[in-house]
Coordinates of C-alpha atoms in Angstrom, one line a residue:
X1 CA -139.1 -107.5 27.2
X2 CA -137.3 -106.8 30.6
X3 CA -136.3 -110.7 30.6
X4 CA -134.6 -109.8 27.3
X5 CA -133.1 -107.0 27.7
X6 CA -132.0 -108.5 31.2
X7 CA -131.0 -105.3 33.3
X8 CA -129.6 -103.3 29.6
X9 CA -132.0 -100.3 29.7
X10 CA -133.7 -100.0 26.3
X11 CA -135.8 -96.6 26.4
X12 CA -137.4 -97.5 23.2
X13 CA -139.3 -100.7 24.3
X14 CA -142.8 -101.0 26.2
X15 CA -142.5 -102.8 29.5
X16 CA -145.7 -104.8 27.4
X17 CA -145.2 -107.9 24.6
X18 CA -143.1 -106.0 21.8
X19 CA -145.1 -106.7 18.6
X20 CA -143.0 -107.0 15.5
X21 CA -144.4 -103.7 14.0
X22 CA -141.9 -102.3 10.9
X23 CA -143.1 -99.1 11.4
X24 CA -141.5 -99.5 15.2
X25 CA -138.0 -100.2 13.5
X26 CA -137.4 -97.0 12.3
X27 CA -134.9 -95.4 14.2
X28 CA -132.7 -98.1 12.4
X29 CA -130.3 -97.4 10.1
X30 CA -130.2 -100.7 8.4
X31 CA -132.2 -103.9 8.7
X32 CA -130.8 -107.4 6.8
X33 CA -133.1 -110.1 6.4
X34 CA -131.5 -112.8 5.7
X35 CA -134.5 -115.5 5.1
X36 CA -136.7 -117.3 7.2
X37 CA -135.6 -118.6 10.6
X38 CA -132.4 -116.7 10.1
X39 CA -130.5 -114.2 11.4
X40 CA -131.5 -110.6 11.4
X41 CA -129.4 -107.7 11.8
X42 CA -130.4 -104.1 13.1
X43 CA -127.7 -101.7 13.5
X44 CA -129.2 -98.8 15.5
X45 CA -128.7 -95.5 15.5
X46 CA -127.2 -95.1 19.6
X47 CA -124.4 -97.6 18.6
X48 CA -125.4 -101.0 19.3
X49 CA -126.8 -103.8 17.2
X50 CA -128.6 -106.8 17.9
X51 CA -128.8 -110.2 16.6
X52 CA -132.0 -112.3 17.0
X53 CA -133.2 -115.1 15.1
X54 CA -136.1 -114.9 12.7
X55 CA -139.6 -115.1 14.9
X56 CA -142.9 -114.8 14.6
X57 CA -145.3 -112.1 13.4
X58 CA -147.2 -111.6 15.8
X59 CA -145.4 -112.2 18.9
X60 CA -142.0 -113.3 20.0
X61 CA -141.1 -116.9 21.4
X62 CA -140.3 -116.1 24.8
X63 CA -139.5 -119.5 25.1
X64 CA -137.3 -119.9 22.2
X65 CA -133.5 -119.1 23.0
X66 CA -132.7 -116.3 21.4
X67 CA -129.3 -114.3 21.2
X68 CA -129.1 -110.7 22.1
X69 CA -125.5 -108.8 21.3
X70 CA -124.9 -105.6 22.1
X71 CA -122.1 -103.9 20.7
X72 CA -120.6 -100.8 21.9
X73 CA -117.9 -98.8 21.1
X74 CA -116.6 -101.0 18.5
X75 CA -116.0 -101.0 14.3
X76 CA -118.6 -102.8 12.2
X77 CA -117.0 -106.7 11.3
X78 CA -115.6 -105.6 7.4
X79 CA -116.6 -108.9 6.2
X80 CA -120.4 -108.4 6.4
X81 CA -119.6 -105.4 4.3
X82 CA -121.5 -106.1 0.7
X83 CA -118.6 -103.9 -1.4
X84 CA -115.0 -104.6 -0.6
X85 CA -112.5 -101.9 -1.5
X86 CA -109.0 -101.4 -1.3
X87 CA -107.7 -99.2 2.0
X88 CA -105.6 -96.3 1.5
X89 CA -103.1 -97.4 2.1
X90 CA -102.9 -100.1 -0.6
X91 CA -104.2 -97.2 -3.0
X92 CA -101.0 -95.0 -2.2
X93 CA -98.6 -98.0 -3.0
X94 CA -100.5 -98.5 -6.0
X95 CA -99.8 -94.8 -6.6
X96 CA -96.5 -94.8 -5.9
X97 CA -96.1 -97.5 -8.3
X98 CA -97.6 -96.3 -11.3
X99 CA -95.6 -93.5 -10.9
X100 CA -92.7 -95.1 -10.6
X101 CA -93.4 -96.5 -14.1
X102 CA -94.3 -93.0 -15.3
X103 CA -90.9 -92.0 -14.5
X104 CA -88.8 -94.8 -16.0
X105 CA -91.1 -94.1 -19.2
X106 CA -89.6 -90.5 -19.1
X107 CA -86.2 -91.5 -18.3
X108 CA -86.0 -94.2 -21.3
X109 CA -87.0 -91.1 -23.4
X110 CA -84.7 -88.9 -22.2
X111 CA -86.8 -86.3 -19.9
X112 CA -85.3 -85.9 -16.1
X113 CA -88.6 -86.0 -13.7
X114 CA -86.5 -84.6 -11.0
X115 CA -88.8 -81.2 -11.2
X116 CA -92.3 -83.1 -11.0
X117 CA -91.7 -84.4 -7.3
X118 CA -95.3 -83.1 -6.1
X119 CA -97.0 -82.4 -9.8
X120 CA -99.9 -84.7 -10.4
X121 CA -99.2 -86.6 -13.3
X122 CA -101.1 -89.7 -15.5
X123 CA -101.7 -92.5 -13.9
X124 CA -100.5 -94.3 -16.8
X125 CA -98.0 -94.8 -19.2
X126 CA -99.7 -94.2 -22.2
X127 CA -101.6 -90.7 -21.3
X128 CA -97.8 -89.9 -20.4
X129 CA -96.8 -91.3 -23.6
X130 CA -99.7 -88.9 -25.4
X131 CA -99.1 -86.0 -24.2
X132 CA -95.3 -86.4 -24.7
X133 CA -96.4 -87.0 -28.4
X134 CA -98.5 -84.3 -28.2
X135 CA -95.6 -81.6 -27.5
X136 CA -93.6 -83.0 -30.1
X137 CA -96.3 -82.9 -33.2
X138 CA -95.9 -79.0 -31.9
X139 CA -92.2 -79.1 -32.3
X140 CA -91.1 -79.2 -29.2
X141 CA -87.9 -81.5 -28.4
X142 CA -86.9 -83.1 -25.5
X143 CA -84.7 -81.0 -24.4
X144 CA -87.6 -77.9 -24.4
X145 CA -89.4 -80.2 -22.3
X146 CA -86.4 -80.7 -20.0
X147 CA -86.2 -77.5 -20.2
X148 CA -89.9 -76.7 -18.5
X149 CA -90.7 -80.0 -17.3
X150 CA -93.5 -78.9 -15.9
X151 CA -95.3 -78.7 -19.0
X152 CA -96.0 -82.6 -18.7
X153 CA -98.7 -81.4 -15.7
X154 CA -100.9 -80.2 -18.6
X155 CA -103.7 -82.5 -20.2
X156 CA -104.2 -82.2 -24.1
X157 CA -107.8 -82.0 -23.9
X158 CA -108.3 -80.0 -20.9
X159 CA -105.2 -77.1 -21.1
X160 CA -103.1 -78.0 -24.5
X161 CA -106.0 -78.1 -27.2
X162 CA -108.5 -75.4 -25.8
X163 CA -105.2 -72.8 -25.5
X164 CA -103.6 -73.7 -28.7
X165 CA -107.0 -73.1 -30.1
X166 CA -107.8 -69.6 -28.6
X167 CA -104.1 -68.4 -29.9
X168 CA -105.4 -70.1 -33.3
X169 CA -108.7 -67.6 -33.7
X170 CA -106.8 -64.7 -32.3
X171 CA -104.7 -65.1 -35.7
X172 CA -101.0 -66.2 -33.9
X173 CA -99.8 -68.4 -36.8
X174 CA -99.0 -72.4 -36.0
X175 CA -96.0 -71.9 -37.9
X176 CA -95.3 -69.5 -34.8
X177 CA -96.3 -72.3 -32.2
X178 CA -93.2 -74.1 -31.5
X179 CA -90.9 -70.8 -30.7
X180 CA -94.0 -68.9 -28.7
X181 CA -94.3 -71.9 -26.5
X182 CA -90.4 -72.0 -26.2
X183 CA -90.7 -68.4 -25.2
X184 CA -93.7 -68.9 -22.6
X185 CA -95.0 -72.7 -22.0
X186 CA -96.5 -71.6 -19.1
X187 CA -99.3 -70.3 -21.1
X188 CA -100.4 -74.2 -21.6
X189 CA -101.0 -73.6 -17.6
X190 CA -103.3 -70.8 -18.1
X191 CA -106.9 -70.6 -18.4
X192 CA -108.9 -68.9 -21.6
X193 CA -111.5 -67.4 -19.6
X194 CA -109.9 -66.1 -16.7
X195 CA -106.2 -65.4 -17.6
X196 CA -105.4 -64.8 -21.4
X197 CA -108.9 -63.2 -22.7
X198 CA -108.4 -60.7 -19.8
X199 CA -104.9 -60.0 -21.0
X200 CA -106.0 -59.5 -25.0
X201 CA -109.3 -56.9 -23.7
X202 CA -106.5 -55.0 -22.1
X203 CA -103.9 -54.8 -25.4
X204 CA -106.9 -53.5 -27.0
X205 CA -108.0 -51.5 -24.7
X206 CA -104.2 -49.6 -25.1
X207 CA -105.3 -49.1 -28.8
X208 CA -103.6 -51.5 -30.0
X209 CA -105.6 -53.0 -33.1
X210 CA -106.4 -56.1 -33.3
X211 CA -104.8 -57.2 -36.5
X212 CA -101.9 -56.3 -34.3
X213 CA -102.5 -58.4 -31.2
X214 CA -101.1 -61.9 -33.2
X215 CA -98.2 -60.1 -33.9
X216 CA -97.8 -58.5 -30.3
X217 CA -97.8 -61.9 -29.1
X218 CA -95.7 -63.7 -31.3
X219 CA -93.1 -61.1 -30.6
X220 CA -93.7 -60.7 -26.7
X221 CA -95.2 -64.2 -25.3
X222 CA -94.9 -63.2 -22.0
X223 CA -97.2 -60.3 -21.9
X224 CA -100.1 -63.0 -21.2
X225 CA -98.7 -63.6 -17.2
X226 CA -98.8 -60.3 -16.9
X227 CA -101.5 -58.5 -14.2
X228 CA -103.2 -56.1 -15.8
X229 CA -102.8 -53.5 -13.0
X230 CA -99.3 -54.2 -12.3
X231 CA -96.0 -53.7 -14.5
X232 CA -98.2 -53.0 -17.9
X233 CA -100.4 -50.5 -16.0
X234 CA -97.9 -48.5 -14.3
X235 CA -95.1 -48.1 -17.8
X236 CA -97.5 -46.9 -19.9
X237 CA -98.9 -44.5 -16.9
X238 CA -95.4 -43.2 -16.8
X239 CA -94.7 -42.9 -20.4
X240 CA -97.8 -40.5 -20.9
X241 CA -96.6 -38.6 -18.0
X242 CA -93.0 -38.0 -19.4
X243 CA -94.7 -36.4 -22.4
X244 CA -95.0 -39.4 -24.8
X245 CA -98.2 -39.0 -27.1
X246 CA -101.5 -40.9 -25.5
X247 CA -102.4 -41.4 -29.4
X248 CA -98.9 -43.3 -30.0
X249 CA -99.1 -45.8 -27.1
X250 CA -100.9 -48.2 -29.4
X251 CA -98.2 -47.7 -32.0
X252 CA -95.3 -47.9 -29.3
X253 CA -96.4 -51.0 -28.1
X254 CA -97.0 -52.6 -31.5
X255 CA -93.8 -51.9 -32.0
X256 CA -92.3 -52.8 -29.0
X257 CA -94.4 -54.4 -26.5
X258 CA -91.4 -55.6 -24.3
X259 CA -91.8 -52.1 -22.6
X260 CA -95.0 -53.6 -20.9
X261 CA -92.4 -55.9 -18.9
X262 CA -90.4 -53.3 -18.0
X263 CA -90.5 -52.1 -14.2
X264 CA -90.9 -48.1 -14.5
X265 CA -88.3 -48.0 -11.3
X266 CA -85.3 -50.0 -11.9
X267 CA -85.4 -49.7 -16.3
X268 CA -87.4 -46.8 -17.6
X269 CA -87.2 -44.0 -15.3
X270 CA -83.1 -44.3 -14.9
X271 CA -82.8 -44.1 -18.9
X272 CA -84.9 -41.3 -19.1
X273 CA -83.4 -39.1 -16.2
X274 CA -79.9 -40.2 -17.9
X275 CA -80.7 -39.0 -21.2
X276 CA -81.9 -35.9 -19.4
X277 CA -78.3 -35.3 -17.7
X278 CA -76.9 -35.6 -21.5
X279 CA -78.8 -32.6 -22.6
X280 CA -82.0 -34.0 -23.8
X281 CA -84.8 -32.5 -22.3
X282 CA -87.5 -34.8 -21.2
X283 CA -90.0 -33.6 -24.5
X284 CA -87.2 -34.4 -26.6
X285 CA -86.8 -38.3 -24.5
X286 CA -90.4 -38.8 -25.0
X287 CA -89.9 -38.0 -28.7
X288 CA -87.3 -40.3 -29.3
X289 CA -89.3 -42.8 -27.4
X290 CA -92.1 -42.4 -29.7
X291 CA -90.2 -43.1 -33.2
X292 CA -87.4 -45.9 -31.6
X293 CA -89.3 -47.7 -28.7
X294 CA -86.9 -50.1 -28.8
X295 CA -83.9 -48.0 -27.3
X296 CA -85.6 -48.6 -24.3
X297 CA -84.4 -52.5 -24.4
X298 CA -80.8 -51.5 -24.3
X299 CA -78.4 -52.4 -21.4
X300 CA -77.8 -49.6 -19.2
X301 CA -75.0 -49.8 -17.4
X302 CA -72.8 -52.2 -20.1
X303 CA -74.4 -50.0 -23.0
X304 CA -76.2 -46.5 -22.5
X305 CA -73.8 -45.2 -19.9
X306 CA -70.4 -47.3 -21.4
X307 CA -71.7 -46.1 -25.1
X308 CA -71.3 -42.4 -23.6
X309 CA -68.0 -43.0 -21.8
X310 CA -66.7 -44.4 -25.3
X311 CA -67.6 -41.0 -27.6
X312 CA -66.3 -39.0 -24.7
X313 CA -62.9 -40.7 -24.5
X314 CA -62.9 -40.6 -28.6
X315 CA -63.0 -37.3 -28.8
X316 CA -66.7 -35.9 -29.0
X317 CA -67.8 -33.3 -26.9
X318 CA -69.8 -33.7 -24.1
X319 CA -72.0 -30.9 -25.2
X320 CA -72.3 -32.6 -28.5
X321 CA -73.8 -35.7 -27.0
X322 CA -77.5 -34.5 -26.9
X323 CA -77.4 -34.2 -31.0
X324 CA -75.6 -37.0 -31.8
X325 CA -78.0 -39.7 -29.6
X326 CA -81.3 -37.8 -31.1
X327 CA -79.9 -38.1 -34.9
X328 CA -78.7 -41.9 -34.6
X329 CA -80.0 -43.5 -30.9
X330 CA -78.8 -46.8 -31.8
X331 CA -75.5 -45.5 -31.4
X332 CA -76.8 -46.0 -27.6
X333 CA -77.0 -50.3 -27.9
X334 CA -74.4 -51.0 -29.9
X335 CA -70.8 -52.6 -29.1
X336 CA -69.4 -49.5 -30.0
X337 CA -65.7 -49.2 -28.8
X338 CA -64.5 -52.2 -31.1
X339 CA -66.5 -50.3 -33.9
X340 CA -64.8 -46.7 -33.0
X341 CA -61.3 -48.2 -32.9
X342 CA -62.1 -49.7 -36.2
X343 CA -63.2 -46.8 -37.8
X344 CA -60.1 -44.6 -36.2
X345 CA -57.7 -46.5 -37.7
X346 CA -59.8 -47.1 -41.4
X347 CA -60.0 -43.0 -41.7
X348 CA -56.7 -42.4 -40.5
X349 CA -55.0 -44.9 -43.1
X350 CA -56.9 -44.0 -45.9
X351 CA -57.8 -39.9 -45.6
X352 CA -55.4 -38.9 -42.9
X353 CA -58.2 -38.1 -40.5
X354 CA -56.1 -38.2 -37.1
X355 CA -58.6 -39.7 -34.0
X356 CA -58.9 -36.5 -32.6
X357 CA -60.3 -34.8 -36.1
X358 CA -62.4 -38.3 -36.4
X359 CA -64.6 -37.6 -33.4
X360 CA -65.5 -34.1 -35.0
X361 CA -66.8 -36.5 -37.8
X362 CA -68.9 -38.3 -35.2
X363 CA -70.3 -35.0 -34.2
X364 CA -71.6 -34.3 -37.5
X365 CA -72.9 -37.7 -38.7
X366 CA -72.8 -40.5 -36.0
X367 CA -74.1 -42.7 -38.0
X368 CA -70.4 -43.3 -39.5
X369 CA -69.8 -45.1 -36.7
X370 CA -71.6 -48.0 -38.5
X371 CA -70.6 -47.3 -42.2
X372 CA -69.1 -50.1 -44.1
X373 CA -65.5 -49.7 -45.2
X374 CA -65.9 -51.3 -48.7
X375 CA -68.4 -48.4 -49.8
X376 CA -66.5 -45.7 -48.1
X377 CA -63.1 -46.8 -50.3
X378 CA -65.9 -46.5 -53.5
X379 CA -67.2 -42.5 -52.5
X380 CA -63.4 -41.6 -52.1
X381 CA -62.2 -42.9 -55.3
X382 CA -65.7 -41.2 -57.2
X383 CA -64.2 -38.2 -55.4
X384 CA -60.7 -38.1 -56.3
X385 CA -62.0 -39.3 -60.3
X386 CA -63.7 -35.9 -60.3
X387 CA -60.4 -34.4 -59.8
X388 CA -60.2 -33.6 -56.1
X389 CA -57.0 -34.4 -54.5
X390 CA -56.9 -36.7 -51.0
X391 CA -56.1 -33.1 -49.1
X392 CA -59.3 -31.8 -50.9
X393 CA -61.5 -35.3 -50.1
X394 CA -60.1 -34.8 -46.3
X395 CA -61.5 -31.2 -46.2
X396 CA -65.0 -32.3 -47.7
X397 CA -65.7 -35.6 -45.4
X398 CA -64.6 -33.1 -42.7
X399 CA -67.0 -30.6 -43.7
X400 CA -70.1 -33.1 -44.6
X401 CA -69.6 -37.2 -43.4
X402 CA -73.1 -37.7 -45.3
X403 CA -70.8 -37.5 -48.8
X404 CA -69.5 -40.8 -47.7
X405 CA -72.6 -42.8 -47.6
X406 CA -75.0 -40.6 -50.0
X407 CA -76.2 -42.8 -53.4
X408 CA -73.3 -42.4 -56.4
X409 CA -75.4 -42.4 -59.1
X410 CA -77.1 -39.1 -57.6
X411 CA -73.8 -38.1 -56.8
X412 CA -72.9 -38.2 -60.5
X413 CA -76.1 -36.5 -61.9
X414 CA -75.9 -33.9 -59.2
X415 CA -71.8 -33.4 -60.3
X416 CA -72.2 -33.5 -64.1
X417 CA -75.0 -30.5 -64.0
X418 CA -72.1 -28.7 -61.3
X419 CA -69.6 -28.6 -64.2
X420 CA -71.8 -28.8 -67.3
X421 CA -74.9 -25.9 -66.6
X422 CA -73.3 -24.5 -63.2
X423 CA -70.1 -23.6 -64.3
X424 CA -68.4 -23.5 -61.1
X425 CA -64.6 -24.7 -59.9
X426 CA -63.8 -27.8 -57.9
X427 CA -63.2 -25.6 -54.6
X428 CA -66.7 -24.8 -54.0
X429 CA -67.3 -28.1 -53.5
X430 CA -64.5 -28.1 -51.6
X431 CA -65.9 -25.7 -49.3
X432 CA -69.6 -26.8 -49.5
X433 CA -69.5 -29.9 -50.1
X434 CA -72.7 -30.5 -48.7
X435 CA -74.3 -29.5 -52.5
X436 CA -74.3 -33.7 -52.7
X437 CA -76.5 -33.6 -50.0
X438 CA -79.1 -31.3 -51.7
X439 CA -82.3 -32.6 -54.0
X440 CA -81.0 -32.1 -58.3
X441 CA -84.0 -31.4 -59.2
X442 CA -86.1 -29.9 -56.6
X443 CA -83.8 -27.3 -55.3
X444 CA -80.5 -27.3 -56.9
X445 CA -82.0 -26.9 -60.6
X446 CA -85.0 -24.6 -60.1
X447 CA -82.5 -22.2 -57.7
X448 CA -79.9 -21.7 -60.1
X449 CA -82.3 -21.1 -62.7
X450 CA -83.7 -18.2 -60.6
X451 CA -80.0 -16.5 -59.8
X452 CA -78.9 -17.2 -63.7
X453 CA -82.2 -15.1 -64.5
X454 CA -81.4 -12.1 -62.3
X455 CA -77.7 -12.7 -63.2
X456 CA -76.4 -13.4 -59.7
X457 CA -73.4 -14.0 -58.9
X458 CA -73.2 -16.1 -55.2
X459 CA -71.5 -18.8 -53.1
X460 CA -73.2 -22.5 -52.9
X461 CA -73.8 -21.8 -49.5
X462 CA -76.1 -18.7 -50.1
X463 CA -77.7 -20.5 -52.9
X464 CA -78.6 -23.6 -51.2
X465 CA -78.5 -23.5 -47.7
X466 CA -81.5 -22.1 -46.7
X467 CA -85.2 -22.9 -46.8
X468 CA -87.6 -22.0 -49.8
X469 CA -89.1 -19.2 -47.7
X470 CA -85.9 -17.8 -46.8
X471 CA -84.7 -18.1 -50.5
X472 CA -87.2 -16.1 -52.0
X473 CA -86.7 -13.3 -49.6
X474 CA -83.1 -13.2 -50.6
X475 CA -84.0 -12.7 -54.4
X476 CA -86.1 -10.0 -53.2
X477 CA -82.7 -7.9 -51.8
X478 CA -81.6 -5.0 -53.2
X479 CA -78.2 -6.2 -52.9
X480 CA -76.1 -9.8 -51.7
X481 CA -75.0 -9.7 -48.3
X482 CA -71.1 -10.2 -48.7
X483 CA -70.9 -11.2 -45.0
X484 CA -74.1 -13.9 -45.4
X485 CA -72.2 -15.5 -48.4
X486 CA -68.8 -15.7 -47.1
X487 CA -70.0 -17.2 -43.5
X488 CA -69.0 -20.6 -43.8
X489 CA -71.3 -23.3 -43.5
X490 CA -71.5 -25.7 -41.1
X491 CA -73.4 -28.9 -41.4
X492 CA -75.0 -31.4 -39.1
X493 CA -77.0 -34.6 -40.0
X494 CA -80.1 -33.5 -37.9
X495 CA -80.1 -29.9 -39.7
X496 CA -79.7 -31.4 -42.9
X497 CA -82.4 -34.1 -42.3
X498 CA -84.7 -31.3 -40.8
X499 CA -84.0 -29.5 -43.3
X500 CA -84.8 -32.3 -46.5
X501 CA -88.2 -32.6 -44.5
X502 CA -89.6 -29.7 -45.8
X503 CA -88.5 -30.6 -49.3
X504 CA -90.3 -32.8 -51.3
X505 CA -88.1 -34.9 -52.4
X506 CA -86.7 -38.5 -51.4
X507 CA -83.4 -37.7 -52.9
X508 CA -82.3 -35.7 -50.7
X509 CA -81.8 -38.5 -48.3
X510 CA -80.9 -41.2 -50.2
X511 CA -77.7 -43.1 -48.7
X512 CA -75.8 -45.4 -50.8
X513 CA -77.1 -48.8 -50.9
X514 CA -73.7 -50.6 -49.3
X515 CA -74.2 -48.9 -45.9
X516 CA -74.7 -50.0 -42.7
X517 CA -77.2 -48.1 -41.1

């Protein structure tokens, strides 16, 4: 063995005859026989090989001339290799081939792939070509997809079809499809398990039912990239504290759910500290919150704070403010100088009603603001048909705005029983012309049966303004206050309203059919 290893030191050998023994060759990673009296291959574990022709069982042919290679330090020959495959490099040209193609194919259709740089996308044209098909059987045009292109990243059967179909059993309708992924196609990203169930448990969680939740999302999309203790956690957190009912969260957010997007430090918490500084106090702001969520969407700056700068330069008081955001808060969103000037001019033209006298108006019923012009024209000619004159109409829409937008057909029944069983003159309305306002036959009837009875003689004003309660205890004097029936009236929307509440009665409330708000 020392004559064939000639001076290479093989510490595996016995200085003795080596007999072939298989069991000897184990430290050998691989052994090739090729046939007899051929080659044989060993590539051993240390990191040479040798090479040897084929000998015989039993003992080796000293004589014979045999070839022994070693190899050191060097790469395996790649053409005794029994699989060939392609190196990487040739793989990333075949890469950057196919996905040159994939681009063209998007091109020709009209999608820019400038945003994909880095996404991992099909390797072929026609898995492109599927999914592009895909998006568009669920609407979706090319210029949405231009519009995320990202959305192309997303495999039907692994993201597209299992997400579609979770939105499916949660009830969002596939009528609803095309706009919600418009709103949010990032959700064709997400994961069931991990990132939309979560997001649903949570909704629920906020009482929110969950006949509700389809709706909810069809409204808000985006509430499903949401983290549960971020944003969503720390509005409602803050809404509770401000006063807002723990009960009505569920309701609020039905109605609204944009307000879990809404960062509590640059959107919530300045509206509320503003309507504070107006005169609302904070129980009142987390009232308001509770039955018109939505005011919490509107612009700040361009439309809360503007809005307020507008009724203070027509004319309102600042001190007034406070009642005339709590009776109409949309007044608070909407484009509202175009509409005052508008209105200024309409009610000066066609009453007399100088700017200055209008913003008294918009103390008393804001809600003008938004009245259509075409029904106003209609209560002022019902108006001066019952005889009053257009000083007389001036006076009353003075006095009470709501006789403006109340229901004319009530406004007729409620008239006719003035003159017919009341007996009274045209300047009574003329100085309470808030008797419109007032139910026929749930207050105004049943009182004046009750002062006919007793053979009282009082003002409209004593007879009708006033709660049941307090009505009653006035039939029980000895004697009519003169002072209580000659103070004269005054009359707000949200007294009135407050008022009607305790009535039952819808009439009482019932605006003309042509108005805007």
């Amino acid at each position: 063995m020392k004559a064939l290893c000639r001076g290479i030191t093989c510490p595996h050998f016995e200085s003795s005859s080596l007999s072939f023994n298989f069991p000897y060759f184990k430290p050998w990673n691989k052994i090739l026989f090729l046939g007899g009296q051929k080659k044989i291959g060993v590539r051993a574990r240390n990191g040479f090989s040798i090479d040897a022709k084929m000998w015989s069982s039993a003992t080796l042919d000293a004589s014979s001339q045999q070839q022994i290679s070693i190899q050191t330090d060097r790469k395996p020959n790649r053409s005794s290799s029994l699989y060939s495959r392609p190196s990487l490099l040739e793989m990333q040209k075949e890469k950057q081939t196919n996905r040159a193609m994939v681009y063209e194919f998007l091109k020709g259709i009209g999608i820019v792939p400038d945003e994909l740089e880095g996404l991992e996308l099909p390797v072929s044209i026609d898995v492109m070509r599927d999914r592009v098909d895909f998006l568009h059987k669920l609407g979706l045009t090319i210029q949405d997809i231009n519009n995320y292109p990202l959305v192309l990243g997303c495999s039907v059967k692994k993201n597209m079809i299992p997400v579609l179909d979770y939105l499916g059993k949660l009830g969002v309708r596939k009528s609803n499809f095309t706009e919600f992924l418009r709103r949010y196609p990032q959700v064709l990203h997400s994961s069931v398990v991990i990132d939309l169930a979560p997001v649903v448990k949570y909704l629920q969680g906020l009482d929110i039912k969950p006949n509700d939740i389809p709706g909810v999302l069809e409204r808000y999309p985006e509430v499903l990239g949401f983290k549960l203790e971020g944003t969503m956690s720390t509005s409602v957190a803050y809404l509770v504290g401000i006063g807002v009912a723990r009960r009505e969260i569920g309701g609020i957010l039905t109605r609204y759910p944009e307000i879990l997007g809404m960062r509590v430090a640059r959107v919530i918490k300045p509206f509320v500290e503003y309507l504070e500084a107006i005169g609302i106090p904070r129980q009142g702001v987390a009232r308001l919150i509770e039955k018109r969520p939505h005011i919490l969407g509107f612009s700040f700056d361009d439309g809360v704070k503007r809005n307020v700068d507008v009724l203070l330069e027509s004319g309102v008081r600042k001190e007034a403010l406070s009642s005339i955001v709590m009776q109409y808060p949309e007044i608070l969103g909407l484009e509202l100088e175009p509409r005052i000037v508008s209105q200024q001019h309409f009610f000066n033209f066609n009453l007399d009603i100088s700017p200055e006298e209008f913003g008294k108006v918009v103390e008393k019923m804001p809600q003008v603001v938004s009245l259509s012009q075409t029904p106003v024209i209609k209560h002022v000619e019902f108006l001066k048909n019952c005889g009053f004159s257009t000083e007389n109409v001036k006076r009353m829409v003075l006095a009470c705005p709501l006789v403006l937008a109340l229901n004319l057909d009530i406004m007729r029944l409620s008239f006719d029983y003035f003159q017919t069983e009341m007996g009274r003159g045209l300047e009574e309305l003329v100085e309470y012309p808030a008797f419109f306002t007032y139910s026929l036959e749930s207050t105004i009837k049943p009182r004046h049966r009750r002062i006919a009875e007793k053979g009282l003689k009082c003002s409209l004003a004593w007879l009708l303004n006033c709660s049941d309660q307090k009505f009653e205890e006035r039939l029980d004097y000895d004697y009519i206050d003169i002072e209580e029936m000659k103070t004269e009236p005054s009359f707000s929307m949200a007294s009135r309203l407050a008022q009607s509440a305790d009535e039952s009665t819808s009439e009482d409330a019932d605006y003309s059919e042509d108005e805007d708000f």
